[in-house]
Amino acid sequence: MRREVVKRIETVIKDLWPTADVQIFGSFSTGLYLPTSDIDLVVFGKWERPPLQLLEQALRKHNVAEPYSIKVLDKATVPIIKLTDQETEVKVDISFNVETGVKAARFIKEYMKKYSLLPYLILVLKQFLLQRDLNEVFTGGISSYSLILMAISFLQLHPRIDARRADENLGMLLIEFFELYGRNFNYLKTGIRIKNGGAYIAKEEIMKVMTNGYRPSMLCIEDPLLPGNDVGRSSYGAMQVKQVFDYAYIVLSHAVSPLARSYPNRDSESTLGRIIKVTQEVIDYRAWIKKKWGSKINLSPELDNRLKIRDQIAPCNGEQQQNRDSEPSYNQRLALSLASTQQLSSGSSASSVSSLSGSDIVSFFF
């Protein structure tokens, strides 16, 4: 369905500029997109200035987008055209001659190969932030790129070597991620570095290489692709994100502790369901997509890495993977992992999970 959206827009662009090169980047390129995620496109060509208005007129003429959805943001740091596809309601952002997004997608794919568990962690964290309106910088949250870099750093610097194994317990990793960024990470003094194997570095060190006299932000993440750039610079609501991570740590820690037997999951939810919800609107949208495009499935590895990612990961409990229809989904696999998180490694930072005091739990519920 998404490839058809890209094809329609690409046809309009090629009619205008036959030699233009249209590339996909962002979550659709990496396969890390949610059902509600938009599509990011960049057009490469020879223009003195981005021809935003020209493309806007052509898109209107061909009725590609819902008429009132097309917006030209020519004053933005990166000028873009925003639109909603008429047929599918998928949102699309189009930029011109900006290479950073394509390079970032390539960078993320490399780390997805290195850490096969990364996609599972990212998709759950993206959904977690989405339902709290903290998945965009302009709503007071953090960008997907910041979140992905935080997850990469978490795996790079994890004290347990086995945390990076393909068959590692995903539920335990999720709780440890929330513990790190909700409780233990020192946002005031510490910055995150990804390059050269990863490190935590003092913000004073980062400030020495930052451009234009900028000071490190609260969530300070050194851009691995653009030295001197702080990826978290615009994330003014980073402390809200820290608070919801702490909340998730408390909820999931309690859910897998011995005391959880007194508060069992409701019949309608899993352990993961205590912090993640999928709305009926999304379920209905998925059903509509499956009904309309289900017969056209022919995945291109360049555009959709999801099945390849699933194939790379050892199936839960050592079972052989079944056909695609009966294969566990991302959320099912995470739910299975969370259910067995009681068997935590005593050497792990998450060993505190099963040692929450009664007062901790009382203060949370009351």
JSON list of N, CA and C in Angstrom, two decimals, residues 259-321:
[
{"chain": "A", "resi": 259, "resn": "LEU", "atom": "N", "xyz": [5.15, -10.34, 43.92]},
{"chain": "A", "resi": 259, "resn": "LEU", "atom": "CA", "xyz": [3.93, -9.73, 44.45]},
{"chain": "A", "resi": 259, "resn": "LEU", "atom": "C", "xyz": [2.84, -9.60, 43.39]},
{"chain": "A", "resi": 260, "resn": "ALA", "atom": "N", "xyz": [3.24, -9.72, 42.10]},
{"chain": "A", "resi": 260, "resn": "ALA", "atom": "CA", "xyz": [2.28, -9.52, 41.01]},
{"chain": "A", "resi": 260, "resn": "ALA", "atom": "C", "xyz": [1.17, -10.56, 41.03]},
{"chain": "A", "resi": 261, "resn": "ARG", "atom": "N", "xyz": [1.39, -11.68, 41.72]},
{"chain": "A", "resi": 261, "resn": "ARG", "atom": "CA", "xyz": [0.35, -12.71, 41.77]},
{"chain": "A", "resi": 261, "resn": "ARG", "atom": "C", "xyz": [-0.92, -12.17, 42.43]},
{"chain": "A", "resi": 262, "resn": "SER", "atom": "N", "xyz": [-0.75, -11.15, 43.26]},
{"chain": "A", "resi": 262, "resn": "SER", "atom": "CA", "xyz": [-1.91, -10.54, 43.92]},
{"chain": "A", "resi": 262, "resn": "SER", "atom": "C", "xyz": [-2.65, -9.60, 42.98]},
{"chain": "A", "resi": 263, "resn": "TYR", "atom": "N", "xyz": [-1.97, -9.19, 41.89]},
{"chain": "A", "resi": 263, "resn": "TYR", "atom": "CA", "xyz": [-2.59, -8.27, 40.92]},
{"chain": "A", "resi": 263, "resn": "TYR", "atom": "C", "xyz": [-2.45, -8.85, 39.52]},
{"chain": "A", "resi": 264, "resn": "PRO", "atom": "N", "xyz": [-3.14, -9.95, 39.23]},
{"chain": "A", "resi": 264, "resn": "PRO", "atom": "CA", "xyz": [-2.94, -10.60, 37.92]},
{"chain": "A", "resi": 264, "resn": "PRO", "atom": "C", "xyz": [-3.43, -9.73, 36.76]},
{"chain": "A", "resi": 265, "resn": "ASN", "atom": "N", "xyz": [-2.90, -10.03, 35.56]},
{"chain": "A", "resi": 265, "resn": "ASN", "atom": "CA", "xyz": [-3.37, -9.32, 34.37]},
{"chain": "A", "resi": 265, "resn": "ASN", "atom": "C", "xyz": [-4.86, -9.58, 34.17]},
{"chain": "A", "resi": 266, "resn": "ARG", "atom": "N", "xyz": [-5.55, -8.57, 33.68]},
{"chain": "A", "resi": 266, "resn": "ARG", "atom": "CA", "xyz": [-6.94, -8.80, 33.29]},
{"chain": "A", "resi": 266, "resn": "ARG", "atom": "C", "xyz": [-6.97, -9.75, 32.10]},
{"chain": "A", "resi": 267, "resn": "ASP", "atom": "N", "xyz": [-8.10, -10.40, 31.90]},
{"chain": "A", "resi": 267, "resn": "ASP", "atom": "CA", "xyz": [-8.21, -11.36, 30.80]},
{"chain": "A", "resi": 267, "resn": "ASP", "atom": "C", "xyz": [-7.91, -10.71, 29.45]},
{"chain": "A", "resi": 268, "resn": "SER", "atom": "N", "xyz": [-8.20, -9.41, 29.35]},
{"chain": "A", "resi": 268, "resn": "SER", "atom": "CA", "xyz": [-8.09, -8.74, 28.06]},
{"chain": "A", "resi": 268, "resn": "SER", "atom": "C", "xyz": [-6.71, -8.14, 27.80]},
{"chain": "A", "resi": 269, "resn": "GLU", "atom": "N", "xyz": [-5.76, -8.30, 28.72]},
{"chain": "A", "resi": 269, "resn": "GLU", "atom": "CA", "xyz": [-4.45, -7.67, 28.51]},
{"chain": "A", "resi": 269, "resn": "GLU", "atom": "C", "xyz": [-3.30, -8.61, 28.88]},
{"chain": "A", "resi": 270, "resn": "SER", "atom": "N", "xyz": [-2.15, -8.30, 28.31]},
{"chain": "A", "resi": 270, "resn": "SER", "atom": "CA", "xyz": [-0.93, -9.02, 28.64]},
{"chain": "A", "resi": 270, "resn": "SER", "atom": "C", "xyz": [-0.12, -8.16, 29.61]},
{"chain": "A", "resi": 271, "resn": "THR", "atom": "N", "xyz": [1.03, -8.66, 30.01]},
{"chain": "A", "resi": 271, "resn": "THR", "atom": "CA", "xyz": [1.91, -7.84, 30.85]},
{"chain": "A", "resi": 271, "resn": "THR", "atom": "C", "xyz": [2.32, -6.57, 30.10]},
{"chain": "A", "resi": 272, "resn": "LEU", "atom": "N", "xyz": [2.68, -6.74, 28.84]},
{"chain": "A", "resi": 272, "resn": "LEU", "atom": "CA", "xyz": [3.04, -5.57, 28.03]},
{"chain": "A", "resi": 272, "resn": "LEU", "atom": "C", "xyz": [1.84, -4.63, 27.86]},
{"chain": "A", "resi": 273, "resn": "GLY", "atom": "N", "xyz": [0.63, -5.21, 27.87]},
{"chain": "A", "resi": 273, "resn": "GLY", "atom": "CA", "xyz": [-0.59, -4.42, 27.72]},
{"chain": "A", "resi": 273, "resn": "GLY", "atom": "C", "xyz": [-0.83, -3.44, 28.85]},
{"chain": "A", "resi": 274, "resn": "ARG", "atom": "N", "xyz": [-0.05, -3.55, 29.93]},
{"chain": "A", "resi": 274, "resn": "ARG", "atom": "CA", "xyz": [-0.18, -2.59, 31.04]},
{"chain": "A", "resi": 274, "resn": "ARG", "atom": "C", "xyz": [0.36, -1.21, 30.66]},
{"chain": "A", "resi": 275, "resn": "ILE", "atom": "N", "xyz": [1.25, -1.19, 29.65]},
{"chain": "A", "resi": 275, "resn": "ILE", "atom": "CA", "xyz": [1.80, 0.12, 29.24]},
{"chain": "A", "resi": 275, "resn": "ILE", "atom": "C", "xyz": [1.54, 0.45, 27.77]},
{"chain": "A", "resi": 276, "resn": "ILE", "atom": "N", "xyz": [1.15, -0.55, 26.98]},
{"chain": "A", "resi": 276, "resn": "ILE", "atom": "CA", "xyz": [0.94, -0.35, 25.54]},
{"chain": "A", "resi": 276, "resn": "ILE", "atom": "C", "xyz": [-0.51, -0.65, 25.19]},
{"chain": "A", "resi": 277, "resn": "LYS", "atom": "N", "xyz": [-1.13, 0.23, 24.43]},
{"chain": "A", "resi": 277, "resn": "LYS", "atom": "CA", "xyz": [-2.49, -0.01, 23.95]},
{"chain": "A", "resi": 277, "resn": "LYS", "atom": "C", "xyz": [-2.51, 0.22, 22.44]},
{"chain": "A", "resi": 278, "resn": "VAL", "atom": "N", "xyz": [-3.31, -0.60, 21.75]},
{"chain": "A", "resi": 278, "resn": "VAL", "atom": "CA", "xyz": [-3.57, -0.35, 20.32]},
{"chain": "A", "resi": 278, "resn": "VAL", "atom": "C", "xyz": [-5.04, 0.03, 20.21]},
{"chain": "A", "resi": 279, "resn": "THR", "atom": "N", "xyz": [-5.30, 1.23, 19.69]},
{"chain": "A", "resi": 279, "resn": "THR", "atom": "CA", "xyz": [-6.66, 1.74, 19.66]},
{"chain": "A", "resi": 279, "resn": "THR", "atom": "C", "xyz": [-7.52, 0.99, 18.64]},
{"chain": "A", "resi": 280, "resn": "GLN", "atom": "N", "xyz": [-8.82, 1.05, 18.86]},
{"chain": "A", "resi": 280, "resn": "GLN", "atom": "CA", "xyz": [-9.75, 0.42, 17.92]},
{"chain": "A", "resi": 280, "resn": "GLN", "atom": "C", "xyz": [-9.64, 1.05, 16.53]},
{"chain": "A", "resi": 281, "resn": "GLU", "atom": "N", "xyz": [-9.34, 2.34, 16.51]},
{"chain": "A", "resi": 281, "resn": "GLU", "atom": "CA", "xyz": [-9.18, 3.05, 15.24]},
{"chain": "A", "resi": 281, "resn": "GLU", "atom": "C", "xyz": [-8.05, 2.44, 14.41]},
{"chain": "A", "resi": 282, "resn": "VAL", "atom": "N", "xyz": [-6.93, 2.14, 15.08]},
{"chain": "A", "resi": 282, "resn": "VAL", "atom": "CA", "xyz": [-5.79, 1.52, 14.39]},
{"chain": "A", "resi": 282, "resn": "VAL", "atom": "C", "xyz": [-6.14, 0.10, 13.95]},
{"chain": "A", "resi": 283, "resn": "ILE", "atom": "N", "xyz": [-6.85, -0.65, 14.79]},
{"chain": "A", "resi": 283, "resn": "ILE", "atom": "CA", "xyz": [-7.25, -2.01, 14.44]},
{"chain": "A", "resi": 283, "resn": "ILE", "atom": "C", "xyz": [-8.16, -2.00, 13.21]},
{"chain": "A", "resi": 284, "resn": "ASP", "atom": "N", "xyz": [-9.10, -1.05, 13.19]},
{"chain": "A", "resi": 284, "resn": "ASP", "atom": "CA", "xyz": [-10.01, -0.93, 12.04]},
{"chain": "A", "resi": 284, "resn": "ASP", "atom": "C", "xyz": [-9.24, -0.54, 10.78]},
{"chain": "A", "resi": 285, "resn": "TYR", "atom": "N", "xyz": [-8.26, 0.37, 10.93]},
{"chain": "A", "resi": 285, "resn": "TYR", "atom": "CA", "xyz": [-7.45, 0.82, 9.80]},
{"chain": "A", "resi": 285, "resn": "TYR", "atom": "C", "xyz": [-6.64, -0.35, 9.22]},
{"chain": "A", "resi": 286, "resn": "ARG", "atom": "N", "xyz": [-6.06, -1.14, 10.12]},
{"chain": "A", "resi": 286, "resn": "ARG", "atom": "CA", "xyz": [-5.31, -2.32, 9.69]},
{"chain": "A", "resi": 286, "resn": "ARG", "atom": "C", "xyz": [-6.19, -3.31, 8.92]},
{"chain": "A", "resi": 287, "resn": "ALA", "atom": "N", "xyz": [-7.42, -3.52, 9.44]},
{"chain": "A", "resi": 287, "resn": "ALA", "atom": "CA", "xyz": [-8.36, -4.46, 8.80]},
{"chain": "A", "resi": 287, "resn": "ALA", "atom": "C", "xyz": [-8.71, -3.96, 7.39]},
{"chain": "A", "resi": 288, "resn": "TRP", "atom": "N", "xyz": [-8.91, -2.65, 7.27]},
{"chain": "A", "resi": 288, "resn": "TRP", "atom": "CA", "xyz": [-9.23, -2.05, 5.97]},
{"chain": "A", "resi": 288, "resn": "TRP", "atom": "C", "xyz": [-8.06, -2.23, 5.00]},
{"chain": "A", "resi": 289, "resn": "ILE", "atom": "N", "xyz": [-6.84, -2.02, 5.49]},
{"chain": "A", "resi": 289, "resn": "ILE", "atom": "CA", "xyz": [-5.64, -2.19, 4.66]},
{"chain": "A", "resi": 289, "resn": "ILE", "atom": "C", "xyz": [-5.53, -3.64, 4.19]},
{"chain": "A", "resi": 290, "resn": "LYS", "atom": "N", "xyz": [-5.72, -4.56, 5.13]},
{"chain": "A", "resi": 290, "resn": "LYS", "atom": "CA", "xyz": [-5.58, -5.99, 4.80]},
{"chain": "A", "resi": 290, "resn": "LYS", "atom": "C", "xyz": [-6.63, -6.40, 3.75]},
{"chain": "A", "resi": 291, "resn": "LYS", "atom": "N", "xyz": [-7.85, -5.88, 3.90]},
{"chain": "A", "resi": 291, "resn": "LYS", "atom": "CA", "xyz": [-8.92, -6.21, 2.98]},
{"chain": "A", "resi": 291, "resn": "LYS", "atom": "C", "xyz": [-8.63, -5.68, 1.57]},
{"chain": "A", "resi": 292, "resn": "LYS", "atom": "N", "xyz": [-8.09, -4.44, 1.51]},
{"chain": "A", "resi": 292, "resn": "LYS", "atom": "CA", "xyz": [-7.91, -3.79, 0.21]},
{"chain": "A", "resi": 292, "resn": "LYS", "atom": "C", "xyz": [-6.59, -4.17, -0.46]},
{"chain": "A", "resi": 293, "resn": "TRP", "atom": "N", "xyz": [-5.53, -4.35, 0.34]},
{"chain": "A", "resi": 293, "resn": "TRP", "atom": "CA", "xyz": [-4.21, -4.60, -0.25]},
{"chain": "A", "resi": 293, "resn": "TRP", "atom": "C", "xyz": [-3.63, -5.98, 0.09]},
{"chain": "A", "resi": 294, "resn": "GLY", "atom": "N", "xyz": [-4.34, -6.76, 0.88]},
{"chain": "A", "resi": 294, "resn": "GLY", "atom": "CA", "xyz": [-3.81, -8.05, 1.33]},
{"chain": "A", "resi": 294, "resn": "GLY", "atom": "C", "xyz": [-3.44, -8.99, 0.21]},
{"chain": "A", "resi": 295, "resn": "SER", "atom": "N", "xyz": [-4.18, -8.91, -0.91]},
{"chain": "A", "resi": 295, "resn": "SER", "atom": "CA", "xyz": [-3.91, -9.81, -2.03]},
{"chain": "A", "resi": 295, "resn": "SER", "atom": "C", "xyz": [-2.73, -9.37, -2.87]},
{"chain": "A", "resi": 296, "resn": "LYS", "atom": "N", "xyz": [-2.21, -8.17, -2.58]},
{"chain": "A", "resi": 296, "resn": "LYS", "atom": "CA", "xyz": [-1.12, -7.62, -3.42]},
{"chain": "A", "resi": 296, "resn": "LYS", "atom": "C", "xyz": [0.25, -7.74, -2.76]},
{"chain": "A", "resi": 297, "resn": "ILE", "atom": "N", "xyz": [0.32, -8.49, -1.64]},
{"chain": "A", "resi": 297, "resn": "ILE", "atom": "CA", "xyz": [1.57, -8.53, -0.88]},
{"chain": "A", "resi": 297, "resn": "ILE", "atom": "C", "xyz": [2.70, -9.10, -1.74]},
{"chain": "A", "resi": 298, "resn": "ASN", "atom": "N", "xyz": [3.73, -8.28, -1.88]},
{"chain": "A", "resi": 298, "resn": "ASN", "atom": "CA", "xyz": [4.94, -8.68, -2.62]},
{"chain": "A", "resi": 298, "resn": "ASN", "atom": "C", "xyz": [6.08, -7.80, -2.12]},
{"chain": "A", "resi": 299, "resn": "LEU", "atom": "N", "xyz": [6.55, -8.12, -0.92]},
{"chain": "A", "resi": 299, "resn": "LEU", "atom": "CA", "xyz": [7.45, -7.22, -0.22]},
{"chain": "A", "resi": 299, "resn": "LEU", "atom": "C", "xyz": [8.80, -7.08, -0.91]},
{"chain": "A", "resi": 300, "resn": "SER", "atom": "N", "xyz": [9.25, -5.83, -0.99]},
{"chain": "A", "resi": 300, "resn": "SER", "atom": "CA", "xyz": [10.57, -5.55, -1.54]},
{"chain": "A", "resi": 300, "resn": "SER", "atom": "C", "xyz": [11.55, -5.37, -0.40]},
{"chain": "A", "resi": 301, "resn": "PRO", "atom": "N", "xyz": [12.65, -6.10, -0.37]},
{"chain": "A", "resi": 301, "resn": "PRO", "atom": "CA", "xyz": [13.59, -5.99, 0.75]},
{"chain": "A", "resi": 301, "resn": "PRO", "atom": "C", "xyz": [14.18, -4.60, 0.90]},
{"chain": "A", "resi": 302, "resn": "GLU", "atom": "N", "xyz": [14.25, -3.84, -0.20]},
{"chain": "A", "resi": 302, "resn": "GLU", "atom": "CA", "xyz": [14.79, -2.49, -0.10]},
{"chain": "A", "resi": 302, "resn": "GLU", "atom": "C", "xyz": [13.85, -1.59, 0.69]},
{"chain": "A", "resi": 303, "resn": "LEU", "atom": "N", "xyz": [12.54, -1.86, 0.61]},
{"chain": "A", "resi": 303, "resn": "LEU", "atom": "CA", "xyz": [11.56, -0.98, 1.25]},
{"chain": "A", "resi": 303, "resn": "LEU", "atom": "C", "xyz": [11.06, -1.51, 2.57]},
{"chain": "A", "resi": 304, "resn": "ASP", "atom": "N", "xyz": [11.03, -2.83, 2.74]},
{"chain": "A", "resi": 304, "resn": "ASP", "atom": "CA", "xyz": [10.45, -3.37, 3.96]},
{"chain": "A", "resi": 304, "resn": "ASP", "atom": "C", "xyz": [11.32, -4.48, 4.53]},
{"chain": "A", "resi": 305, "resn": "ASN", "atom": "N", "xyz": [11.98, -4.17, 5.65]},
{"chain": "A", "resi": 305, "resn": "ASN", "atom": "CA", "xyz": [12.92, -5.12, 6.25]},
{"chain": "A", "resi": 305, "resn": "ASN", "atom": "C", "xyz": [12.25, -6.02, 7.29]},
{"chain": "A", "resi": 306, "resn": "ARG", "atom": "N", "xyz": [10.94, -5.86, 7.49]},
{"chain": "A", "resi": 306, "resn": "ARG", "atom": "CA", "xyz": [10.33, -6.51, 8.65]},
{"chain": "A", "resi": 306, "resn": "ARG", "atom": "C", "xyz": [10.46, -8.02, 8.63]},
{"chain": "A", "resi": 307, "resn": "LEU", "atom": "N", "xyz": [10.13, -8.64, 7.49]},
{"chain": "A", "resi": 307, "resn": "LEU", "atom": "CA", "xyz": [10.19, -10.10, 7.46]},
{"chain": "A", "resi": 307, "resn": "LEU", "atom": "C", "xyz": [11.62, -10.59, 7.60]},
{"chain": "A", "resi": 308, "resn": "LYS", "atom": "N", "xyz": [12.55, -9.84, 6.99]},
{"chain": "A", "resi": 308, "resn": "LYS", "atom": "CA", "xyz": [13.95, -10.23, 7.08]},
{"chain": "A", "resi": 308, "resn": "LYS", "atom": "C", "xyz": [14.42, -10.15, 8.53]},
{"chain": "A", "resi": 309, "resn": "ILE", "atom": "N", "xyz": [13.97, -9.11, 9.24]},
{"chain": "A", "resi": 309, "resn": "ILE", "atom": "CA", "xyz": [14.32, -8.94, 10.65]},
{"chain": "A", "resi": 309, "resn": "ILE", "atom": "C", "xyz": [13.80, -10.13, 11.45]},
{"chain": "A", "resi": 310, "resn": "ARG", "atom": "N", "xyz": [12.54, -10.51, 11.19]},
{"chain": "A", "resi": 310, "resn": "ARG", "atom": "CA", "xyz": [11.96, -11.63, 11.93]},
{"chain": "A", "resi": 310, "resn": "ARG", "atom": "C", "xyz": [12.71, -12.92, 11.67]},
{"chain": "A", "resi": 311, "resn": "ASP", "atom": "N", "xyz": [13.14, -13.10, 10.41]},
{"chain": "A", "resi": 311, "resn": "ASP", "atom": "CA", "xyz": [13.86, -14.32, 10.07]},
{"chain": "A", "resi": 311, "resn": "ASP", "atom": "C", "xyz": [15.21, -14.41, 10.77]},
{"chain": "A", "resi": 312, "resn": "GLN", "atom": "N", "xyz": [15.80, -13.22, 11.08]},
{"chain": "A", "resi": 312, "resn": "GLN", "atom": "CA", "xyz": [17.14, -13.20, 11.67]},
{"chain": "A", "resi": 312, "resn": "GLN", "atom": "C", "xyz": [17.11, -13.58, 13.14]},
{"chain": "A", "resi": 313, "resn": "ILE", "atom": "N", "xyz": [15.93, -13.46, 13.77]},
{"chain": "A", "resi": 313, "resn": "ILE", "atom": "CA", "xyz": [15.86, -13.64, 15.22]},
{"chain": "A", "resi": 313, "resn": "ILE", "atom": "C", "xyz": [15.38, -15.04, 15.58]},
{"chain": "A", "resi": 314, "resn": "ALA", "atom": "N", "xyz": [16.08, -15.65, 16.49]},
{"chain": "A", "resi": 314, "resn": "ALA", "atom": "CA", "xyz": [15.70, -17.01, 16.91]},
{"chain": "A", "resi": 314, "resn": "ALA", "atom": "C", "xyz": [14.30, -16.99, 17.48]},
{"chain": "A", "resi": 315, "resn": "PRO", "atom": "N", "xyz": [13.45, -17.94, 17.09]},
{"chain": "A", "resi": 315, "resn": "PRO", "atom": "CA", "xyz": [12.08, -17.95, 17.60]},
{"chain": "A", "resi": 315, "resn": "PRO", "atom": "C", "xyz": [12.04, -18.20, 19.10]},
{"chain": "A", "resi": 316, "resn": "CYS", "atom": "N", "xyz": [10.99, -17.68, 19.73]},
{"chain": "A", "resi": 316, "resn": "CYS", "atom": "CA", "xyz": [10.83, -17.80, 21.18]},
{"chain": "A", "resi": 316, "resn": "CYS", "atom": "C", "xyz": [10.73, -19.26, 21.58]},
{"chain": "A", "resi": 317, "resn": "ASN", "atom": "N", "xyz": [11.36, -19.61, 22.70]},
{"chain": "A", "resi": 317, "resn": "ASN", "atom": "CA", "xyz": [11.32, -20.97, 23.26]},
{"chain": "A", "resi": 317, "resn": "ASN", "atom": "C", "xyz": [11.88, -22.03, 22.30]},
{"chain": "A", "resi": 318, "resn": "GLY", "atom": "N", "xyz": [12.68, -21.62, 21.33]},
{"chain": "A", "resi": 318, "resn": "GLY", "atom": "CA", "xyz": [13.32, -22.58, 20.44]},
{"chain": "A", "resi": 318, "resn": "GLY", "atom": "C", "xyz": [12.39, -23.22, 19.42]},
{"chain": "A", "resi": 319, "resn": "GLU", "atom": "N", "xyz": [11.17, -22.75, 19.30]},
{"chain": "A", "resi": 319, "resn": "GLU", "atom": "CA", "xyz": [10.24, -23.34, 18.34]},
{"chain": "A", "resi": 319, "resn": "GLU", "atom": "C", "xyz": [10.63, -22.96, 16.92]},
{"chain": "A", "resi": 320, "resn": "GLN", "atom": "N", "xyz": [10.35, -23.81, 15.98]},
{"chain": "A", "resi": 320, "resn": "GLN", "atom": "CA", "xyz": [10.62, -23.50, 14.58]},
{"chain": "A", "resi": 320, "resn": "GLN", "atom": "C", "xyz": [9.61, -22.47, 14.11]},
{"chain": "A", "resi": 321, "resn": "GLN", "atom": "N", "xyz": [10.09, -21.51, 13.28]},
{"chain": "A", "resi": 321, "resn": "GLN", "atom": "CA", "xyz": [9.17, -20.51, 12.77]},
{"chain": "A", "resi": 321, "resn": "GLN", "atom": "C", "xyz": [8.17, -21.16, 11.82]}
]
